[in-house]
Amino acid sequence: MPRDLPADRVLTYARRAEQLGFEELWVVEDLGFRGGVAQAGAVLAATERITVGIGILPAGARNAAFAAMELATLTQLFPGRVIAGIGHGMPDWMRQAGARPASPLTLLREYTIAVRTLLRGEPGPAAGRYVAVEGVVIGETPTTPPPVVLGVRGPKSIAMAGEVADGLLLAEPCAPPYVADAVSRFAAPSPIVVTYDAAAVAGDGRAARDLVRPGLAWIGEPDWAPHLAPLPFAEALARHRAAAASREEFAATLPDEWVRELSLAGTPDEVAERIAARRTAGATSVVLLPAEPDPLDALTRLAHVISR
């Protein structure tokens, strides 16, 4: 679900996604937009079967015990329909909110262990450096806890996720080599692997890819380096970014074949092929981020791809 979708279209969008046959709908919690738990609750209540993922709840923003209560409540009310995404949060946003720890990796490890322990109805674990919920018990817990996936991108965070979580949520872009590399670093077998990618479908594949270019403007920045390192054109892309005067120029002048690899944009057949490639690389859920001007119209076109 686009983070800036007008409020009066949110539930319409969710119902349309369910009617069109999508299996999951992921809501976004980005600083300055909408809260993930509130969106998830509204969407779950407005629909009947679609699974709702929260992508992501920043660990530094909520006390672990209260986050576990929120997730437990959603899962009790809507059994089997919730996937909980937790992550570091974007560094700049967390600093703005006064919630950026000295060791984000330590916080996320402690937080994930605590939330999953509490969701099982067990007493909170011993206090750590950042998370202190020792002995806390949540009496109202679901019969089956929701899966917890970590929204991380770097090798150390992915390896840690393999020790404490059910899977990964990989932010866009998720080209197949990046997905495969992430899966190889996740220590536990058979992880849930959720991938995000900007998406657009049109009869003219190049025109569809031009629609997603603005969403790729940031990928040349340092935070996105892990996404690009496994790609055969990673060094060329870095040179392209260095030569561009702005992010906008960088995105506008990316070679079409790179945009094809870094998005789910093109003709229906092209997009279906790229979704299949991500699944082959290890993705279990391929999330499409509509890049078209009208997200509701985009849903219908994207549905033609998933029905293939």
PDB file of C-alpha atoms in Angstrom:
ATOM      1  CA  MET A   1       0.000   0.000   0.000  1.00  0.00           C
ATOM      2  CA  PRO A   2       1.515   3.360  -0.991  1.00  0.00           C
ATOM      3  CA  ARG A   3       2.449   5.281   2.139  1.00  0.00           C
ATOM      4  CA  ASP A   4       0.873   8.483   0.842  1.00  0.00           C
ATOM      5  CA  LEU A   5      -2.397   7.003  -0.412  1.00  0.00           C
ATOM      6  CA  PRO A   6      -5.189   9.449   0.561  1.00  0.00           C
ATOM      7  CA  ALA A   7      -6.916   8.291   3.747  1.00  0.00           C
ATOM      8  CA  ASP A   8     -10.314   7.991   2.073  1.00  0.00           C
ATOM      9  CA  ARG A   9      -8.865   5.480  -0.430  1.00  0.00           C
ATOM     10  CA  VAL A  10      -6.993   3.202   1.983  1.00  0.00           C
ATOM     11  CA  LEU A  11      -9.796   0.742   2.717  1.00  0.00           C
ATOM     12  CA  THR A  12     -11.019   0.826  -0.888  1.00  0.00           C
ATOM     13  CA  TYR A  13      -7.500  -0.091  -1.972  1.00  0.00           C
ATOM     14  CA  ALA A  14      -7.341  -2.949   0.528  1.00  0.00           C
ATOM     15  CA  ARG A  15     -10.697  -4.384  -0.521  1.00  0.00           C
ATOM     16  CA  ARG A  16      -9.770  -4.077  -4.203  1.00  0.00           C
ATOM     17  CA  ALA A  17      -6.506  -5.937  -3.609  1.00  0.00           C
ATOM     18  CA  GLU A  18      -8.402  -8.763  -1.938  1.00  0.00           C
ATOM     19  CA  GLN A  19     -11.055  -8.896  -4.671  1.00  0.00           C
ATOM     20  CA  LEU A  20      -8.363  -9.102  -7.353  1.00  0.00           C
ATOM     21  CA  GLY A  21      -6.792 -12.145  -5.751  1.00  0.00           C
ATOM     22  CA  PHE A  22      -3.659 -10.779  -4.102  1.00  0.00           C
ATOM     23  CA  GLU A  23      -2.556 -13.020  -1.228  1.00  0.00           C
ATOM     24  CA  GLU A  24      -0.922 -10.350   0.929  1.00  0.00           C
ATOM     25  CA  LEU A  25      -1.112  -6.601   1.464  1.00  0.00           C
ATOM     26  CA  TRP A  26       1.798  -4.854   3.131  1.00  0.00           C
ATOM     27  CA  VAL A  27       1.332  -1.556   4.963  1.00  0.00           C
ATOM     28  CA  VAL A  28       4.242   0.830   5.458  1.00  0.00           C
ATOM     29  CA  GLU A  29       5.292   2.703   8.578  1.00  0.00           C
ATOM     30  CA  ASP A  30       7.497   5.600   7.471  1.00  0.00           C
ATOM     31  CA  LEU A  31       8.174   8.594   9.695  1.00  0.00           C
ATOM     32  CA  GLY A  32       5.768  11.406   8.872  1.00  0.00           C
ATOM     33  CA  PHE A  33       3.155   9.212   7.181  1.00  0.00           C
ATOM     34  CA  ARG A  34       0.958   6.576   8.879  1.00  0.00           C
ATOM     35  CA  GLY A  35       1.376   4.140  11.756  1.00  0.00           C
ATOM     36  CA  GLY A  36       1.756   0.493  10.829  1.00  0.00           C
ATOM     37  CA  VAL A  37      -0.354  -1.058  13.588  1.00  0.00           C
ATOM     38  CA  ALA A  38      -3.294   1.303  13.038  1.00  0.00           C
ATOM     39  CA  GLN A  39      -3.265   0.686   9.291  1.00  0.00           C
ATOM     40  CA  ALA A  40      -3.025  -3.075   9.753  1.00  0.00           C
ATOM     41  CA  GLY A  41      -5.970  -3.152  12.155  1.00  0.00           C
ATOM     42  CA  ALA A  42      -8.172  -1.111   9.840  1.00  0.00           C
ATOM     43  CA  VAL A  43      -7.261  -3.168   6.766  1.00  0.00           C
ATOM     44  CA  LEU A  44      -7.791  -6.492   8.555  1.00  0.00           C
ATOM     45  CA  ALA A  45     -11.222  -5.371   9.742  1.00  0.00           C
ATOM     46  CA  ALA A  46     -12.209  -4.167   6.263  1.00  0.00           C
ATOM     47  CA  THR A  47     -11.231  -7.415   4.511  1.00  0.00           C
ATOM     48  CA  GLU A  48     -11.960 -11.100   4.992  1.00  0.00           C
ATOM     49  CA  ARG A  49      -9.046 -13.286   3.947  1.00  0.00           C
ATOM     50  CA  ILE A  50      -6.014 -11.316   2.782  1.00  0.00           C
ATOM     51  CA  THR A  51      -2.885 -11.543   4.937  1.00  0.00           C
ATOM     52  CA  VAL A  52      -1.616  -8.170   6.158  1.00  0.00           C
ATOM     53  CA  GLY A  53       2.077  -7.545   6.666  1.00  0.00           C
ATOM     54  CA  ILE A  54       3.466  -4.651   8.673  1.00  0.00           C
ATOM     55  CA  GLY A  55       6.621  -3.433   7.061  1.00  0.00           C
ATOM     56  CA  ILE A  56       8.237  -2.344   9.268  1.00  0.00           C
ATOM     57  CA  LEU A  57       7.963  -1.415  12.943  1.00  0.00           C
ATOM     58  CA  PRO A  58      11.260   0.288  13.949  1.00  0.00           C
ATOM     59  CA  ALA A  59      12.619  -1.375  17.081  1.00  0.00           C
ATOM     60  CA  GLY A  60      13.672   1.897  18.662  1.00  0.00           C
ATOM     61  CA  ALA A  61      10.227   3.452  18.403  1.00  0.00           C
ATOM     62  CA  ARG A  62       8.194   1.186  20.724  1.00  0.00           C
ATOM     63  CA  ASN A  63       8.685  -0.609  23.997  1.00  0.00           C
ATOM     64  CA  ALA A  64       8.990  -4.332  23.210  1.00  0.00           C
ATOM     65  CA  ALA A  65       6.251  -5.379  25.650  1.00  0.00           C
ATOM     66  CA  PHE A  66       3.721  -2.950  24.220  1.00  0.00           C
ATOM     67  CA  ALA A  67       4.675  -3.830  20.653  1.00  0.00           C
ATOM     68  CA  ALA A  68       4.125  -7.504  21.499  1.00  0.00           C
ATOM     69  CA  MET A  69       0.696  -6.648  22.962  1.00  0.00           C
ATOM     70  CA  GLU A  70      -0.318  -4.834  19.779  1.00  0.00           C
ATOM     71  CA  LEU A  71       0.790  -7.734  17.587  1.00  0.00           C
ATOM     72  CA  ALA A  72      -0.831 -10.282  19.882  1.00  0.00           C
ATOM     73  CA  THR A  73      -4.116  -8.380  19.791  1.00  0.00           C
ATOM     74  CA  LEU A  74      -4.152  -8.175  15.992  1.00  0.00           C
ATOM     75  CA  THR A  75      -3.376 -11.874  15.706  1.00  0.00           C
ATOM     76  CA  GLN A  76      -6.040 -12.862  18.249  1.00  0.00           C
ATOM     77  CA  LEU A  77      -8.653 -10.861  16.382  1.00  0.00           C
ATOM     78  CA  PHE A  78      -7.502 -11.981  12.925  1.00  0.00           C
ATOM     79  CA  PRO A  79      -5.845 -15.397  13.341  1.00  0.00           C
ATOM     80  CA  GLY A  80      -3.368 -16.412  10.669  1.00  0.00           C
ATOM     81  CA  ARG A  81      -3.603 -13.115   8.806  1.00  0.00           C
ATOM     82  CA  VAL A  82      -0.759 -11.079  10.324  1.00  0.00           C
ATOM     83  CA  ILE A  83       2.958 -10.959   9.512  1.00  0.00           C
ATOM     84  CA  ALA A  84       5.023  -8.702  11.756  1.00  0.00           C
ATOM     85  CA  GLY A  85       7.943  -6.846  10.230  1.00  0.00           C
ATOM     86  CA  ILE A  86      10.491  -5.298  12.591  1.00  0.00           C
ATOM     87  CA  GLY A  87      13.655  -3.434  11.672  1.00  0.00           C
ATOM     88  CA  HIS A  88      16.232  -0.794  12.475  1.00  0.00           C
ATOM     89  CA  GLY A  89      14.307   2.042  10.837  1.00  0.00           C
ATOM     90  CA  MET A  90      16.000   4.498   8.504  1.00  0.00           C
ATOM     91  CA  PRO A  91      18.943   6.047  10.389  1.00  0.00           C
ATOM     92  CA  ASP A  92      18.016   9.686   9.695  1.00  0.00           C
ATOM     93  CA  TRP A  93      14.412   9.158  10.757  1.00  0.00           C
ATOM     94  CA  MET A  94      15.416   7.423  13.960  1.00  0.00           C
ATOM     95  CA  ARG A  95      17.827  10.219  14.795  1.00  0.00           C
ATOM     96  CA  GLN A  96      15.107  12.805  14.173  1.00  0.00           C
ATOM     97  CA  ALA A  97      12.817  10.906  16.552  1.00  0.00           C
ATOM     98  CA  GLY A  98      15.547  10.551  19.192  1.00  0.00           C
ATOM     99  CA  ALA A  99      15.425   6.779  18.877  1.00  0.00           C
ATOM    100  CA  ARG A 100      18.710   5.847  17.168  1.00  0.00           C
ATOM    101  CA  PRO A 101      20.757   3.602  19.492  1.00  0.00           C
ATOM    102  CA  ALA A 102      24.537   3.420  19.603  1.00  0.00           C
ATOM    103  CA  SER A 103      24.298  -0.228  18.498  1.00  0.00           C
ATOM    104  CA  PRO A 104      21.266  -0.804  16.244  1.00  0.00           C
ATOM    105  CA  LEU A 105      22.225  -4.465  15.777  1.00  0.00           C
ATOM    106  CA  THR A 106      22.222  -5.161  19.516  1.00  0.00           C
ATOM    107  CA  LEU A 107      18.891  -3.408  19.952  1.00  0.00           C
ATOM    108  CA  LEU A 108      17.257  -5.325  17.111  1.00  0.00           C
ATOM    109  CA  ARG A 109      18.527  -8.670  18.404  1.00  0.00           C
ATOM    110  CA  GLU A 110      17.297  -8.037  21.954  1.00  0.00           C
ATOM    111  CA  TYR A 111      14.018  -6.586  20.737  1.00  0.00           C
ATOM    112  CA  THR A 112      13.219  -9.456  18.381  1.00  0.00           C
ATOM    113  CA  ILE A 113      13.973 -12.090  21.018  1.00  0.00           C
ATOM    114  CA  ALA A 114      11.815 -10.239  23.550  1.00  0.00           C
ATOM    115  CA  VAL A 115       8.834  -9.722  21.230  1.00  0.00           C
ATOM    116  CA  ARG A 116       8.809 -13.336  20.030  1.00  0.00           C
ATOM    117  CA  THR A 117       9.153 -14.635  23.601  1.00  0.00           C
ATOM    118  CA  LEU A 118       6.244 -12.509  24.791  1.00  0.00           C
ATOM    119  CA  LEU A 119       4.087 -13.493  21.808  1.00  0.00           C
ATOM    120  CA  ARG A 120       4.477 -17.123  22.887  1.00  0.00           C
ATOM    121  CA  GLY A 121       3.016 -16.229  26.282  1.00  0.00           C
ATOM    122  CA  GLU A 122       6.341 -16.805  28.043  1.00  0.00           C
ATOM    123  CA  PRO A 123       7.886 -14.417  30.598  1.00  0.00           C
ATOM    124  CA  GLY A 124      10.096 -11.758  29.098  1.00  0.00           C
ATOM    125  CA  PRO A 125      13.806 -12.660  28.860  1.00  0.00           C
ATOM    126  CA  ALA A 126      16.551 -11.261  31.036  1.00  0.00           C
ATOM    127  CA  ALA A 127      17.229  -7.566  30.543  1.00  0.00           C
ATOM    128  CA  GLY A 128      19.804  -6.650  27.931  1.00  0.00           C
ATOM    129  CA  ARG A 129      21.617  -3.484  26.979  1.00  0.00           C
ATOM    130  CA  TYR A 130      18.487  -1.845  25.521  1.00  0.00           C
ATOM    131  CA  VAL A 131      15.459  -4.053  26.182  1.00  0.00           C
ATOM    132  CA  ALA A 132      14.259  -4.609  29.748  1.00  0.00           C
ATOM    133  CA  VAL A 133      11.045  -6.657  29.884  1.00  0.00           C
ATOM    134  CA  GLU A 134      12.258  -9.399  32.210  1.00  0.00           C
ATOM    135  CA  GLY A 135       9.356 -11.281  33.775  1.00  0.00           C
ATOM    136  CA  VAL A 136       6.651  -9.461  31.784  1.00  0.00           C
ATOM    137  CA  VAL A 137       3.839 -11.812  30.762  1.00  0.00           C
ATOM    138  CA  ILE A 138       1.173 -11.088  28.182  1.00  0.00           C
ATOM    139  CA  GLY A 139      -1.873 -13.077  29.210  1.00  0.00           C
ATOM    140  CA  GLU A 140      -3.817 -12.405  26.013  1.00  0.00           C
ATOM    141  CA  THR A 141      -1.767 -14.155  23.351  1.00  0.00           C
ATOM    142  CA  PRO A 142      -2.799 -15.825  20.091  1.00  0.00           C
ATOM    143  CA  THR A 143      -2.929 -19.609  19.752  1.00  0.00           C
ATOM    144  CA  THR A 144      -0.311 -19.313  17.012  1.00  0.00           C
ATOM    145  CA  PRO A 145       2.048 -16.315  17.174  1.00  0.00           C
ATOM    146  CA  PRO A 146       2.472 -14.290  13.984  1.00  0.00           C
ATOM    147  CA  PRO A 147       5.635 -14.785  11.945  1.00  0.00           C
ATOM    148  CA  VAL A 148       8.258 -12.139  12.672  1.00  0.00           C
ATOM    149  CA  VAL A 149      10.454 -11.032   9.784  1.00  0.00           C
ATOM    150  CA  LEU A 150      13.267  -8.518  10.036  1.00  0.00           C
ATOM    151  CA  GLY A 151      13.502  -5.624   7.619  1.00  0.00           C
ATOM    152  CA  VAL A 152      17.266  -5.464   7.251  1.00  0.00           C
ATOM    153  CA  ARG A 153      19.693  -5.125   4.344  1.00  0.00           C
ATOM    154  CA  GLY A 154      23.323  -5.562   5.363  1.00  0.00           C
ATOM    155  CA  PRO A 155      25.207  -8.876   5.768  1.00  0.00           C
ATOM    156  CA  LYS A 156      25.602  -8.630   9.579  1.00  0.00           C
ATOM    157  CA  SER A 157      21.946  -7.820  10.139  1.00  0.00           C
ATOM    158  CA  ILE A 158      20.814 -10.592   7.806  1.00  0.00           C
ATOM    159  CA  ALA A 159      23.030 -13.125   9.591  1.00  0.00           C
ATOM    160  CA  MET A 160      21.615 -11.993  12.942  1.00  0.00           C
ATOM    161  CA  ALA A 161      18.077 -12.321  11.589  1.00  0.00           C
ATOM    162  CA  GLY A 162      18.821 -15.953  10.816  1.00  0.00           C
ATOM    163  CA  GLU A 163      19.452 -16.520  14.522  1.00  0.00           C
ATOM    164  CA  VAL A 164      16.396 -14.761  15.996  1.00  0.00           C
ATOM    165  CA  ALA A 165      13.623 -14.322  13.402  1.00  0.00           C
ATOM    166  CA  ASP A 166      11.363 -16.278  11.052  1.00  0.00           C
ATOM    167  CA  GLY A 167      12.621 -14.535   7.950  1.00  0.00           C
ATOM    168  CA  LEU A 168      13.550 -11.384   6.094  1.00  0.00           C
ATOM    169  CA  LEU A 169      11.820  -8.387   4.607  1.00  0.00           C
ATOM    170  CA  LEU A 170      14.096  -7.012   1.880  1.00  0.00           C
ATOM    171  CA  ALA A 171      13.447  -3.440   0.787  1.00  0.00           C
ATOM    172  CA  GLU A 172      13.545  -2.423  -2.835  1.00  0.00           C
ATOM    173  CA  PRO A 173      15.331  -3.023  -5.127  1.00  0.00           C
ATOM    174  CA  CYS A 174      15.417  -6.808  -4.875  1.00  0.00           C
ATOM    175  CA  ALA A 175      17.149  -8.106  -7.980  1.00  0.00           C
ATOM    176  CA  PRO A 176      17.484 -11.911  -7.883  1.00  0.00           C
ATOM    177  CA  PRO A 177      21.256 -11.931  -7.106  1.00  0.00           C
ATOM    178  CA  TYR A 178      20.603  -9.806  -4.007  1.00  0.00           C
ATOM    179  CA  VAL A 179      17.767 -12.095  -2.903  1.00  0.00           C
ATOM    180  CA  ALA A 180      19.915 -15.193  -3.351  1.00  0.00           C
ATOM    181  CA  ASP A 181      22.819 -13.590  -1.465  1.00  0.00           C
ATOM    182  CA  ALA A 182      20.537 -12.611   1.430  1.00  0.00           C
ATOM    183  CA  VAL A 183      19.047 -16.104   1.656  1.00  0.00           C
ATOM    184  CA  SER A 184      22.543 -17.617   1.724  1.00  0.00           C
ATOM    185  CA  ARG A 185      23.418 -15.435   4.745  1.00  0.00           C
ATOM    186  CA  PHE A 186      20.266 -16.388   6.698  1.00  0.00           C
ATOM    187  CA  ALA A 187      21.448 -19.251   8.896  1.00  0.00           C
ATOM    188  CA  ALA A 188      18.108 -20.985   9.499  1.00  0.00           C
ATOM    189  CA  PRO A 189      16.530 -23.195   6.816  1.00  0.00           C
ATOM    190  CA  SER A 190      13.357 -22.320   4.866  1.00  0.00           C
ATOM    191  CA  PRO A 191      13.044 -18.664   5.852  1.00  0.00           C
ATOM    192  CA  ILE A 192      10.143 -16.417   4.959  1.00  0.00           C
ATOM    193  CA  VAL A 193      11.633 -13.972   2.439  1.00  0.00           C
ATOM    194  CA  VAL A 194       9.537 -10.949   1.510  1.00  0.00           C
ATOM    195  CA  THR A 195      10.831  -8.717  -1.291  1.00  0.00           C
ATOM    196  CA  TYR A 196       9.751  -5.210  -2.245  1.00  0.00           C
ATOM    197  CA  ASP A 197      10.090  -3.751  -5.737  1.00  0.00           C
ATOM    198  CA  ALA A 198       8.693  -0.779  -7.631  1.00  0.00           C
ATOM    199  CA  ALA A 199       6.178  -2.098 -10.163  1.00  0.00           C
ATOM    200  CA  ALA A 200       4.372  -0.968 -13.287  1.00  0.00           C
ATOM    201  CA  VAL A 201       2.722  -2.871 -16.129  1.00  0.00           C
ATOM    202  CA  ALA A 202       2.020  -1.602 -19.648  1.00  0.00           C
ATOM    203  CA  GLY A 203       1.877  -2.840 -23.214  1.00  0.00           C
ATOM    204  CA  ASP A 204       5.102  -0.915 -23.822  1.00  0.00           C
ATOM    205  CA  GLY A 205       7.710  -2.323 -21.466  1.00  0.00           C
ATOM    206  CA  ARG A 206      10.061   0.641 -21.705  1.00  0.00           C
ATOM    207  CA  ALA A 207       7.222   3.049 -20.894  1.00  0.00           C
ATOM    208  CA  ALA A 208       6.400   0.991 -17.804  1.00  0.00           C
ATOM    209  CA  ARG A 209      10.028   1.076 -16.702  1.00  0.00           C
ATOM    210  CA  ASP A 210      10.140   4.833 -17.114  1.00  0.00           C
ATOM    211  CA  LEU A 211       7.333   5.026 -14.520  1.00  0.00           C
ATOM    212  CA  VAL A 212       9.495   3.350 -11.858  1.00  0.00           C
ATOM    213  CA  ARG A 213      12.607   5.463 -12.449  1.00  0.00           C
ATOM    214  CA  PRO A 214      11.747   8.077  -9.764  1.00  0.00           C
ATOM    215  CA  GLY A 215      11.548   5.246  -7.230  1.00  0.00           C
ATOM    216  CA  LEU A 216      15.119   4.244  -8.088  1.00  0.00           C
ATOM    217  CA  ALA A 217      16.600   7.694  -7.468  1.00  0.00           C
ATOM    218  CA  TRP A 218      17.934   6.709  -4.032  1.00  0.00           C
ATOM    219  CA  ILE A 219      19.597   3.410  -4.872  1.00  0.00           C
ATOM    220  CA  GLY A 220      22.943   4.986  -5.732  1.00  0.00           C
ATOM    221  CA  GLU A 221      23.342   6.235  -2.154  1.00  0.00           C
ATOM    222  CA  PRO A 222      25.558   4.392   0.388  1.00  0.00           C
ATOM    223  CA  ASP A 223      22.676   2.841   2.377  1.00  0.00           C
ATOM    224  CA  TRP A 224      21.650   0.852  -0.692  1.00  0.00           C
ATOM    225  CA  ALA A 225      25.081  -0.615  -1.404  1.00  0.00           C
ATOM    226  CA  PRO A 226      24.199  -4.109  -0.068  1.00  0.00           C
ATOM    227  CA  HIS A 227      21.380  -4.373  -2.636  1.00  0.00           C
ATOM    228  CA  LEU A 228      23.766  -3.731  -5.492  1.00  0.00           C
ATOM    229  CA  ALA A 229      26.963  -5.507  -4.447  1.00  0.00           C
ATOM    230  CA  PRO A 230      25.928  -8.941  -5.833  1.00  0.00           C
ATOM    231  CA  LEU A 231      24.933  -7.515  -9.239  1.00  0.00           C
ATOM    232  CA  PRO A 232      27.226  -7.877 -12.262  1.00  0.00           C
ATOM    233  CA  PHE A 233      26.842  -4.174 -13.054  1.00  0.00           C
ATOM    234  CA  ALA A 234      27.395  -2.897  -9.487  1.00  0.00           C
ATOM    235  CA  GLU A 235      30.656  -1.091 -10.270  1.00  0.00           C
ATOM    236  CA  ALA A 236      29.255   0.446 -13.433  1.00  0.00           C
ATOM    237  CA  LEU A 237      26.215   1.655 -11.514  1.00  0.00           C
ATOM    238  CA  ALA A 238      28.437   3.262  -8.879  1.00  0.00           C
ATOM    239  CA  ARG A 239      30.354   5.089 -11.616  1.00  0.00           C
ATOM    240  CA  HIS A 240      27.052   6.174 -13.170  1.00  0.00           C
ATOM    241  CA  ARG A 241      25.924   7.654  -9.840  1.00  0.00           C
ATOM    242  CA  ALA A 242      29.248   9.444  -9.341  1.00  0.00           C
ATOM    243  CA  ALA A 243      28.937  11.030 -12.778  1.00  0.00           C
ATOM    244  CA  ALA A 244      25.345  12.191 -12.255  1.00  0.00           C
ATOM    245  CA  ALA A 245      24.775  15.690 -10.904  1.00  0.00           C
ATOM    246  CA  SER A 246      21.719  14.648  -8.877  1.00  0.00           C
ATOM    247  CA  ARG A 247      19.683  11.625  -7.824  1.00  0.00           C
ATOM    248  CA  GLU A 248      17.071  12.611 -10.357  1.00  0.00           C
ATOM    249  CA  GLU A 249      19.595  12.702 -13.204  1.00  0.00           C
ATOM    250  CA  PHE A 250      20.984   9.356 -12.047  1.00  0.00           C
ATOM    251  CA  ALA A 251      17.552   7.703 -12.163  1.00  0.00           C
ATOM    252  CA  ALA A 252      16.506   9.313 -15.432  1.00  0.00           C
ATOM    253  CA  THR A 253      19.643   8.100 -17.227  1.00  0.00           C
ATOM    254  CA  LEU A 254      19.870   4.537 -15.894  1.00  0.00           C
ATOM    255  CA  PRO A 255      20.154   2.063 -18.784  1.00  0.00           C
ATOM    256  CA  ASP A 256      16.856   0.356 -19.493  1.00  0.00           C
ATOM    257  CA  GLU A 257      18.337  -3.090 -18.896  1.00  0.00           C
ATOM    258  CA  TRP A 258      19.369  -2.060 -15.368  1.00  0.00           C
ATOM    259  CA  VAL A 259      15.882  -0.724 -14.633  1.00  0.00           C
ATOM    260  CA  ARG A 260      14.480  -4.046 -15.850  1.00  0.00           C
ATOM    261  CA  GLU A 261      16.640  -5.914 -13.318  1.00  0.00           C
ATOM    262  CA  LEU A 262      16.001  -3.476 -10.454  1.00  0.00           C
ATOM    263  CA  SER A 263      12.210  -3.357 -10.672  1.00  0.00           C
ATOM    264  CA  LEU A 264       9.074  -5.265 -11.595  1.00  0.00           C
ATOM    265  CA  ALA A 265       8.208  -3.090 -14.543  1.00  0.00           C
ATOM    266  CA  GLY A 266       7.452  -3.978 -18.142  1.00  0.00           C
ATOM    267  CA  THR A 267       4.913  -5.899 -20.136  1.00  0.00           C
ATOM    268  CA  PRO A 268       2.817  -8.496 -18.281  1.00  0.00           C
ATOM    269  CA  ASP A 269       5.062 -11.284 -19.572  1.00  0.00           C
ATOM    270  CA  GLU A 270       8.230  -9.417 -18.569  1.00  0.00           C
ATOM    271  CA  VAL A 271       6.956  -8.739 -15.055  1.00  0.00           C
ATOM    272  CA  ALA A 272       5.781 -12.327 -14.614  1.00  0.00           C
ATOM    273  CA  GLU A 273       9.247 -13.486 -15.647  1.00  0.00           C
ATOM    274  CA  ARG A 274      10.961 -11.170 -13.132  1.00  0.00           C
ATOM    275  CA  ILE A 275       8.622 -12.308 -10.325  1.00  0.00           C
ATOM    276  CA  ALA A 276       9.477 -15.920 -11.139  1.00  0.00           C
ATOM    277  CA  ALA A 277      13.189 -15.068 -11.035  1.00  0.00           C
ATOM    278  CA  ARG A 278      12.824 -13.627  -7.534  1.00  0.00           C
ATOM    279  CA  ARG A 279      10.977 -16.739  -6.380  1.00  0.00           C
ATOM    280  CA  THR A 280      13.695 -18.941  -7.846  1.00  0.00           C
ATOM    281  CA  ALA A 281      16.251 -16.890  -5.907  1.00  0.00           C
ATOM    282  CA  GLY A 282      14.392 -17.600  -2.657  1.00  0.00           C
ATOM    283  CA  ALA A 283      11.593 -15.043  -2.295  1.00  0.00           C
ATOM    284  CA  THR A 284       8.440 -16.464  -0.735  1.00  0.00           C
ATOM    285  CA  SER A 285       6.405 -13.258  -1.091  1.00  0.00           C
ATOM    286  CA  VAL A 286       7.005 -10.789  -3.926  1.00  0.00           C
ATOM    287  CA  VAL A 287       5.519  -7.413  -3.046  1.00  0.00           C
ATOM    288  CA  LEU A 288       4.761  -4.940  -5.830  1.00  0.00           C
ATOM    289  CA  LEU A 289       4.918  -1.212  -5.073  1.00  0.00           C
ATOM    290  CA  PRO A 290       2.654   0.543  -7.619  1.00  0.00           C
ATOM    291  CA  ALA A 291       4.523   3.285  -9.461  1.00  0.00           C
ATOM    292  CA  GLU A 292       1.651   4.421 -11.664  1.00  0.00           C
ATOM    293  CA  PRO A 293      -0.136   7.739 -11.029  1.00  0.00           C
ATOM    294  CA  ASP A 294      -3.346   6.031  -9.848  1.00  0.00           C
ATOM    295  CA  PRO A 295      -2.563   3.119  -7.485  1.00  0.00           C
ATOM    296  CA  LEU A 296      -6.117   1.748  -7.701  1.00  0.00           C
ATOM    297  CA  ASP A 297      -5.915   1.492 -11.472  1.00  0.00           C
ATOM    298  CA  ALA A 298      -2.464  -0.038 -11.112  1.00  0.00           C
ATOM    299  CA  LEU A 299      -3.866  -2.844  -8.957  1.00  0.00           C
ATOM    300  CA  THR A 300      -6.023  -4.076 -11.816  1.00  0.00           C
ATOM    301  CA  ARG A 301      -3.110  -4.172 -14.251  1.00  0.00           C
ATOM    302  CA  LEU A 302      -0.826  -5.851 -11.738  1.00  0.00           C
ATOM    303  CA  ALA A 303      -3.507  -8.458 -11.033  1.00  0.00           C
ATOM    304  CA  HIS A 304      -3.270  -9.637 -14.657  1.00  0.00           C
ATOM    305  CA  VAL A 305       0.330 -10.578 -13.918  1.00  0.00           C
ATOM    306  CA  ILE A 306      -0.308 -12.564 -10.728  1.00  0.00           C
ATOM    307  CA  SER A 307      -3.114 -14.518 -12.420  1.00  0.00           C
ATOM    308  CA  ARG A 308      -0.678 -15.970 -14.975  1.00  0.00           C
TER     309      ARG A 308
END
